[in-house]
Short mmCIF file of C-alpha atoms in Angstrom, two decimals:
data_model
loop_
_atom_site.label_atom_id
_atom_site.label_comp_id
_atom_site.label_asym_id
_atom_site.label_seq_id
_atom_site.Cartn_x
_atom_site.Cartn_y
_atom_site.Cartn_z
CA MET A 1 118.92 129.64 89.36
CA LYS A 2 120.98 128.57 86.37
CA HIS A 3 118.47 126.26 84.70
CA SER A 4 114.73 126.35 85.24
CA LEU A 5 111.36 125.20 83.96
CA SER A 6 107.85 126.51 84.72
CA LEU A 7 104.87 124.16 84.49
CA GLN A 8 101.13 124.47 84.96
CA ILE A 9 99.71 121.23 86.38
CA GLY A 10 95.97 121.51 87.02
CA PRO A 11 95.39 124.57 89.24
CA VAL A 12 99.02 124.71 90.42
CA ALA A 13 101.96 126.53 88.83
CA PHE A 14 105.45 125.16 89.59
CA ARG A 15 108.91 126.49 88.91
CA ILE A 16 111.68 123.94 89.08
CA GLY A 17 115.17 125.32 89.17
CA SER A 18 118.47 123.49 89.15
CA ALA A 19 122.18 124.10 89.26
CA TRP A 20 122.46 121.44 86.53
CA ARG A 21 121.16 121.28 83.01
CA SER A 22 120.33 117.56 82.81
CA PRO A 23 117.42 117.22 85.28
CA ILE A 24 115.71 120.27 83.74
CA GLU A 25 116.17 118.89 80.22
CA ALA A 26 114.77 115.52 81.29
CA LEU A 27 111.77 117.25 82.90
CA ALA A 28 111.18 119.40 79.82
CA ARG A 29 111.07 116.27 77.63
CA LEU A 30 108.74 114.45 80.02
CA TYR A 31 106.45 117.46 80.42
CA ALA A 32 106.36 118.37 76.71
CA GLY A 33 102.93 119.85 75.88
CA TYR A 34 102.12 121.12 79.39
CA PRO A 35 101.06 124.78 79.46
CA ASP A 36 103.39 127.52 80.67
CA PRO A 37 101.74 129.15 83.72
CA GLY A 38 102.30 132.70 82.38
CA ARG A 39 102.10 133.99 85.95
CA VAL A 40 103.98 133.92 89.23
CA CYS A 41 104.33 130.29 90.31
CA ASP A 42 102.69 128.90 93.45
CA PHE A 43 105.62 126.67 94.34
CA THR A 44 109.32 126.68 93.64
CA VAL A 45 111.39 123.50 93.83
CA ARG A 46 115.17 123.94 93.77
CA LEU A 47 117.60 121.16 93.03
CA GLU A 48 120.90 122.38 94.48
CA PRO A 49 124.31 120.88 95.13
CA GLU A 50 124.61 119.76 98.73
CA LYS A 51 127.84 121.70 99.10
CA PRO A 52 129.21 124.12 96.49
CA TRP A 53 132.15 121.88 95.62
CA ARG A 54 129.90 118.84 95.18
CA ARG A 55 128.63 120.32 91.96
CA TRP A 56 131.87 119.09 90.42
CA ILE A 57 132.80 116.10 92.53
CA ARG A 58 130.27 113.21 92.66
CA PRO A 59 127.22 115.47 92.52
CA SER A 60 124.27 114.81 94.78
CA VAL A 61 120.92 116.58 94.52
CA ALA A 62 119.42 118.23 97.59
CA ILE A 63 115.78 119.30 97.33
CA GLN A 64 114.89 122.75 98.55
CA GLY A 65 111.73 124.73 98.25
CA ASP A 66 109.37 127.29 99.67
CA TYR A 67 108.70 125.00 102.60
CA ILE A 68 111.31 123.16 104.62
CA LEU A 69 111.75 119.54 103.53
CA PRO A 70 113.65 117.83 106.34
CA ASP A 71 113.14 114.24 105.20
CA ALA A 72 113.90 114.73 101.52
CA ALA A 73 117.14 112.80 101.31
CA PRO A 74 119.68 113.97 98.74
CA MET A 75 119.97 111.62 95.79
CA SER A 76 122.49 111.18 93.03
CA LEU A 77 122.24 113.46 90.04
CA ALA A 78 121.13 110.59 87.80
CA HIS A 79 117.89 110.62 89.78
CA GLY A 80 117.39 114.37 89.51
CA LEU A 81 114.11 113.74 87.71
CA LEU A 82 112.86 111.77 90.67
CA ALA A 83 114.15 114.44 93.04
CA ALA A 84 112.15 117.07 91.16
CA GLU A 85 109.02 114.93 91.35
CA MET A 86 109.50 114.32 95.08
CA GLY A 87 110.06 118.03 95.56
CA MET A 88 106.85 118.85 93.69
CA ASN A 89 104.92 116.31 95.76
CA LEU A 90 106.33 117.58 99.02
CA GLN A 91 105.66 121.20 98.12
CA MET A 92 102.05 120.26 97.34
CA ALA A 93 101.66 118.25 100.53
CA LEU A 94 103.11 121.01 102.69
CA GLY A 95 101.75 124.09 101.03
CA GLN A 96 98.35 123.44 99.50
CA LYS A 97 95.80 125.67 101.23
CA SER A 98 93.00 126.12 98.71
CA HIS A 99 92.05 122.45 98.33
CA LEU A 100 91.70 119.42 100.53
CA LEU A 101 94.57 117.31 99.30
CA LEU A 102 93.87 113.59 99.09
CA HIS A 103 96.62 111.08 98.44
CA ALA A 104 94.55 109.42 95.73
CA ALA A 105 94.38 108.77 92.01
CA SER A 106 91.36 110.01 90.09
CA VAL A 107 89.79 109.57 86.66
CA GLU A 108 86.77 111.22 85.06
CA LYS A 109 83.93 110.19 82.80
CA ASP A 110 80.90 112.33 81.82
CA GLY A 111 81.89 115.05 84.27
CA ARG A 112 81.93 112.64 87.21
CA ALA A 113 85.03 111.55 89.07
CA LEU A 114 86.15 108.17 90.39
CA ILE A 115 88.58 108.44 93.32
CA LEU A 116 91.02 105.57 93.96
CA THR A 117 92.84 105.65 97.25
CA GLY A 118 94.85 103.23 99.33
CA GLU A 119 98.26 102.57 100.74
CA SER A 120 101.39 102.75 98.65
CA GLY A 121 101.55 99.61 96.51
CA ALA A 122 97.76 99.16 96.40
CA GLY A 123 97.90 99.80 92.66
CA LYS A 124 95.98 103.05 92.40
CA SER A 125 98.54 104.66 90.06
CA THR A 126 98.54 101.69 87.69
CA LEU A 127 94.76 101.41 87.66
CA ALA A 128 94.33 105.14 87.00
CA ALA A 129 96.98 105.02 84.26
CA LEU A 130 95.24 102.08 82.57
CA LEU A 131 91.76 103.63 82.89
CA GLY A 132 93.23 106.81 81.40
CA GLU A 133 94.08 104.83 78.24
CA ARG A 134 90.71 103.05 78.12
CA GLY A 135 88.01 105.67 77.77
CA TRP A 136 88.47 107.67 80.98
CA ARG A 137 90.19 110.99 81.46
CA LEU A 138 93.13 110.73 83.85
CA MET A 139 92.91 113.49 86.46
CA GLY A 140 95.93 112.43 88.50
CA ASP A 141 97.77 109.42 89.87
CA GLU A 142 99.04 110.85 93.15
CA PHE A 143 96.96 113.77 94.43
CA ALA A 144 93.26 114.54 94.13
CA LEU A 145 92.37 118.15 94.94
CA LEU A 146 88.94 118.64 96.48
CA GLY A 147 87.63 122.22 96.14
CA LEU A 148 86.76 123.70 99.53
CA GLU A 149 84.12 125.99 98.03
CA ASP A 150 82.28 123.77 95.55
CA GLY A 151 83.16 120.19 96.55
CA ARG A 152 84.38 119.43 93.04
CA LEU A 153 87.59 117.64 92.21
CA ARG A 154 90.44 119.40 90.36
CA ALA A 155 92.85 117.50 88.17
CA PHE A 156 96.54 117.33 88.98
CA PRO A 157 97.86 115.31 86.04
CA ARG A 158 101.60 115.32 86.66
CA ALA A 159 103.68 112.60 85.04
CA ILE A 160 102.62 109.19 86.35
CA SER A 161 105.26 107.50 88.45
CA LEU A 162 105.20 103.82 87.43
CA LYS A 163 107.00 101.37 89.65
CA ASN A 164 108.43 97.90 89.00
CA GLY A 165 105.77 95.60 87.43
CA ALA A 166 103.53 98.51 86.43
CA ILE A 167 106.22 99.73 84.02
CA THR A 168 105.81 96.67 81.74
CA VAL A 169 102.02 96.81 82.00
CA MET A 170 101.99 100.38 80.66
CA GLU A 171 104.78 99.87 78.11
CA ARG A 172 102.40 97.42 76.39
CA GLU A 173 99.67 100.11 76.16
CA VAL A 174 101.43 103.38 75.46
CA ALA A 175 103.78 104.80 72.77
CA PRO A 176 107.46 104.97 73.82
CA GLN A 177 107.77 108.75 73.38
CA ARG A 178 105.47 109.32 76.38
CA PHE A 179 107.95 107.67 78.75
CA GLY A 180 110.87 109.20 80.63
CA PRO A 181 114.11 107.32 81.31
CA ARG A 182 113.95 104.17 83.41
CA LEU A 183 115.46 104.81 86.86
CA ASP A 184 116.77 101.65 88.49
CA GLY A 185 117.92 101.32 92.07
CA THR A 186 115.74 104.00 93.66
CA PRO A 187 114.47 103.48 97.24
CA LYS A 188 111.21 102.19 95.67
CA GLY A 189 112.91 99.95 93.08
CA ALA A 190 112.64 100.70 89.35
CA ILE A 191 110.68 103.82 88.43
CA ARG A 192 109.67 105.11 85.01
CA HIS A 193 107.58 108.23 84.44
CA MET A 194 104.82 108.36 81.85
CA ARG A 195 103.25 111.53 80.46
CA PRO A 196 99.43 111.48 80.59
CA ASN A 197 97.76 111.53 77.18
CA GLU A 198 96.59 114.61 75.27
CA ARG A 199 93.05 114.39 76.57
CA ALA A 200 94.29 114.54 80.17
CA LEU A 201 96.37 117.64 79.37
CA GLU A 202 93.70 119.43 77.32
CA ALA A 203 91.06 119.00 80.04
CA MET A 204 93.32 119.61 83.07
CA ALA A 205 91.41 122.79 84.00
CA GLU A 206 88.01 121.03 83.99
CA PRO A 207 86.76 119.98 87.44
CA ALA A 208 84.56 116.91 88.02
CA GLN A 209 81.92 115.98 90.56
CA PRO A 210 83.06 113.11 92.84
CA ALA A 211 80.79 110.10 92.19
CA LEU A 212 82.53 106.97 93.55
CA VAL A 213 85.35 106.23 96.00
CA LEU A 214 87.23 102.94 95.69
CA PHE A 215 89.87 101.45 97.97
CA PRO A 216 91.77 99.00 95.75
CA ARG A 217 94.11 96.32 97.13
CA PHE A 218 96.36 94.33 94.86
CA GLY A 219 97.33 90.69 95.38
CA GLU A 220 94.10 89.17 96.72
CA ALA A 221 91.31 87.10 95.16
CA ALA A 222 88.73 89.29 93.41
CA ALA A 223 86.21 90.64 95.93
CA ALA A 224 84.26 93.83 96.55
CA ARG A 225 82.58 95.06 99.72
CA GLY A 226 80.74 98.23 100.58
CA VAL A 227 82.44 100.58 103.04
CA GLY A 228 80.41 102.56 105.59
CA GLN A 229 80.51 106.32 105.39
CA ALA A 230 82.18 106.81 108.77
CA GLU A 231 84.97 104.42 107.72
CA VAL A 232 85.33 106.21 104.37
CA PHE A 233 85.61 109.50 106.23
CA MET A 234 88.26 108.12 108.58
CA ARG A 235 90.28 106.57 105.77
CA LEU A 236 90.16 109.79 103.74
CA THR A 237 91.35 111.90 106.68
CA GLN A 238 94.31 109.51 106.86
CA ALA A 239 94.82 109.86 103.10
CA SER A 240 94.81 113.66 103.33
CA THR A 241 97.99 115.59 103.98
CA ASN A 242 96.29 118.84 104.98
CA TYR A 243 92.96 117.86 106.58
CA VAL A 244 94.00 119.01 110.05
CA SER A 245 95.47 122.33 108.95
CA LEU A 246 92.36 123.27 106.95
CA GLY A 247 90.14 123.09 110.06
CA ALA A 248 86.39 123.55 109.58
CA ALA A 249 86.73 124.08 105.80
CA GLY A 250 88.33 120.65 105.43
CA PHE A 251 85.65 119.05 107.60
CA GLU A 252 82.86 120.54 105.46
CA ALA A 253 84.54 119.52 102.20
CA LEU A 254 85.21 115.97 103.33
CA THR A 255 81.81 115.31 104.92
CA GLY A 256 80.24 116.65 101.71
CA LEU A 257 82.32 114.24 99.61
CA VAL A 258 81.61 111.24 101.83
CA GLY A 259 77.90 111.99 102.12
CA GLY A 260 77.49 112.28 98.35
CA CYS A 261 79.48 109.27 97.12
CA PRO A 262 79.10 105.52 97.41
CA ALA A 263 82.31 103.69 98.34
CA ALA A 264 83.70 100.17 98.08
CA ALA A 265 86.88 98.26 98.85
CA ILE A 266 88.06 96.03 96.02
CA ASP A 267 90.61 93.23 96.15
CA TYR A 268 92.06 92.14 92.84
CA PRO A 269 94.55 89.55 91.60
CA ASP A 270 95.52 91.33 88.36
CA THR A 271 94.90 94.64 86.63
CA GLU A 272 92.46 93.29 84.02
CA SER A 273 90.08 91.94 86.68
CA ALA A 274 90.43 95.24 88.55
CA ILE A 275 89.36 97.17 85.44
CA ASP A 276 86.29 94.91 85.07
CA MET A 277 85.34 95.45 88.73
CA VAL A 278 85.80 99.21 88.45
CA GLU A 279 83.56 99.39 85.35
CA GLN A 280 80.89 97.26 87.03
CA LEU A 281 80.88 99.33 90.26
CA TRP A 282 80.83 102.53 88.20
CA ALA A 283 77.77 101.30 86.28
CA GLU A 284 76.05 100.43 89.57
CA ALA A 285 76.86 103.85 91.05
CA ALA A 286 75.45 105.72 88.05
CA MET B 1 74.89 112.21 146.55
CA ALA B 2 74.91 113.97 143.21
CA GLY B 3 77.74 112.99 140.82
CA ALA B 4 80.06 115.27 138.96
CA ARG B 5 78.36 118.02 137.00
CA TYR B 6 79.34 118.51 133.38
CA VAL B 7 79.03 121.31 130.86
CA ALA B 8 79.30 121.18 127.06
CA ASP B 9 80.41 123.87 124.64
CA PRO B 10 77.53 125.80 123.03
CA GLU B 11 76.05 124.40 119.84
CA GLU B 12 77.86 126.87 117.57
CA CYS B 13 81.20 125.46 118.74
CA VAL B 14 80.48 121.97 117.40
CA ARG B 15 79.53 121.18 113.81
CA THR B 16 77.72 117.84 113.65
CA VAL B 17 77.18 115.69 110.55
CA ALA B 18 75.33 112.36 110.73
CA LEU B 19 76.80 109.51 108.65
CA ASP B 20 75.53 105.93 108.73
CA GLY B 21 74.09 106.17 112.23
CA LEU B 22 77.34 107.65 113.56
CA SER B 23 78.01 111.33 114.08
CA LEU B 24 81.02 113.30 112.96
CA LEU B 25 81.73 116.22 115.22
CA PHE B 26 84.05 119.06 114.34
CA HIS B 27 84.99 120.80 117.59
CA ARG B 28 85.88 124.34 116.54
CA PRO B 29 87.77 125.44 119.71
CA SER B 30 90.25 122.56 119.39
CA GLY B 31 90.05 121.99 115.61
CA MET B 32 89.61 118.27 116.31
CA THR B 33 87.29 115.87 114.52
CA HIS B 34 85.51 113.14 116.51
CA ILE B 35 83.50 110.16 115.31
CA VAL B 36 80.93 109.25 117.97
CA ALA B 37 78.15 106.68 118.31
CA PRO B 38 74.84 107.07 120.16
CA PRO B 39 74.18 108.08 122.88
CA ALA B 40 77.09 110.56 122.78
CA PRO B 41 75.38 113.09 120.47
CA GLN B 42 72.19 112.86 122.56
CA ILE B 43 74.17 113.49 125.78
CA LEU B 44 75.73 116.59 124.23
CA GLU B 45 72.28 117.74 123.14
CA ALA B 46 70.98 117.33 126.70
CA LEU B 47 73.95 119.19 128.19
CA ARG B 48 73.29 122.19 125.94
CA LEU B 49 70.29 122.97 128.19
CA GLY B 50 72.82 123.73 130.93
CA PRO B 51 75.25 122.02 133.35
CA ALA B 52 74.01 118.66 134.65
CA ASP B 53 75.13 115.46 136.35
CA ALA B 54 74.47 112.03 134.84
CA GLY B 55 71.06 111.71 136.53
CA GLU B 56 69.89 115.05 135.19
CA VAL B 57 71.19 114.22 131.71
CA VAL B 58 69.13 111.01 131.79
CA ALA B 59 66.05 112.92 132.95
CA ARG B 60 66.44 115.36 130.07
CA MET B 61 66.97 112.52 127.59
CA ARG B 62 63.86 110.69 128.86
CA ALA B 63 61.81 113.69 127.78
CA TRP B 64 62.97 113.13 124.20
CA TYR B 65 63.72 109.40 123.91
CA ASP B 66 62.46 106.08 125.29
CA LEU B 67 65.24 104.96 127.62
CA GLU B 68 64.90 101.39 128.88
CA GLY B 69 66.10 100.05 132.21
CA ASP B 70 67.48 101.69 135.33
CA GLU B 71 71.16 101.50 134.42
CA ALA B 72 70.95 104.46 132.06
CA ALA B 73 72.60 106.80 134.59
CA ASP B 74 75.64 104.51 134.94
CA ALA B 75 76.00 104.24 131.17
CA VAL B 76 75.64 108.01 130.75
CA GLU B 77 78.20 108.59 133.51
CA ALA B 78 80.68 106.36 131.65
CA ARG B 79 79.99 108.17 128.35
CA LEU B 80 80.41 111.56 130.06
CA GLU B 81 83.86 110.50 131.26
CA GLU B 82 84.77 109.48 127.70
CA LEU B 83 83.48 112.77 126.33
CA GLU B 84 85.49 114.59 128.98
CA ALA B 85 88.65 112.71 127.92
CA ALA B 86 87.92 113.69 124.30
CA GLY B 87 87.60 117.34 125.30
CA LEU B 88 83.94 117.61 124.29
CA VAL B 89 82.58 118.18 127.82
CA ARG B 90 84.20 119.41 131.02
CA ARG B 91 83.37 119.37 134.72
CA THR B 92 81.93 122.48 136.28
#
């Protein structure tokens, strides 16, 4: 591989290789301050030309990796950064065996973790990013890793992928040097990556005990309701990419999480009211 | 005439966790997770004493629980068919 970068993100070591210099340089800027794994990487993501001659003529990035990625559509080179992120996500989703992988954001306070999960567009990334700037430690905006042995949550603080309106919300809170380039015209609209703050990076190896599960939903009048444990369990199996393949170990880890954590669904009209509701529910759960 | 006789997998094949009055079952032979409501867990418990038809399952359950009414056998028969469809019991 001509150009490459190795990154430690939480418990996972990635190597991203590319036929081109520019996506690797963009990733190195975005991931400045992340530790070098110093060991053999768990996952390799390769950004290759689709055909050898396409490296020179209208280049398009195809994602390849240790696991086959049939649905990862090639994208233009300008979006190589996004391709690398998608590749990392897909590698995680396909290959993670040591943790129950939940498609969820998580933040930590006093050694206890708040898990935010919901469908794409529910606002979990934005809420976690904001909480991470307001007294919480960001553990991750995309994946929460539940330890199969100890039931504790591991951080996976990759760069936060902000979309559309969330970009302006975070640009008001965070210094410009923590942002990557703005990518317009992606399949999800505008995307801009944001590096988590120093506290998130320094503490990335510290696990936290799950203490509250929230299902946020953006665009509704403010409301909160409790969610029964069986429903929480069902929703979390749907939010997990590897529940089925983990078998009994996944069942034990997830029933342990659900049995030990209160849960609520929250509707919110704007991010500020969501933050207030989160803080109130957290205080009640303590 | 006796109805169909059913048999359940032994207890070590099914991991059961109670949540909120429902039961989560992890069926090891199939790797499938099931969420079931009463009386399904109680029927499985009764079947672990050995193969039985709906009437015998009810008789075993009466020893442990207060069952009201005479329609219990019909209800248990219907639940047994559902459990069979889910792969948690099978006919002998």
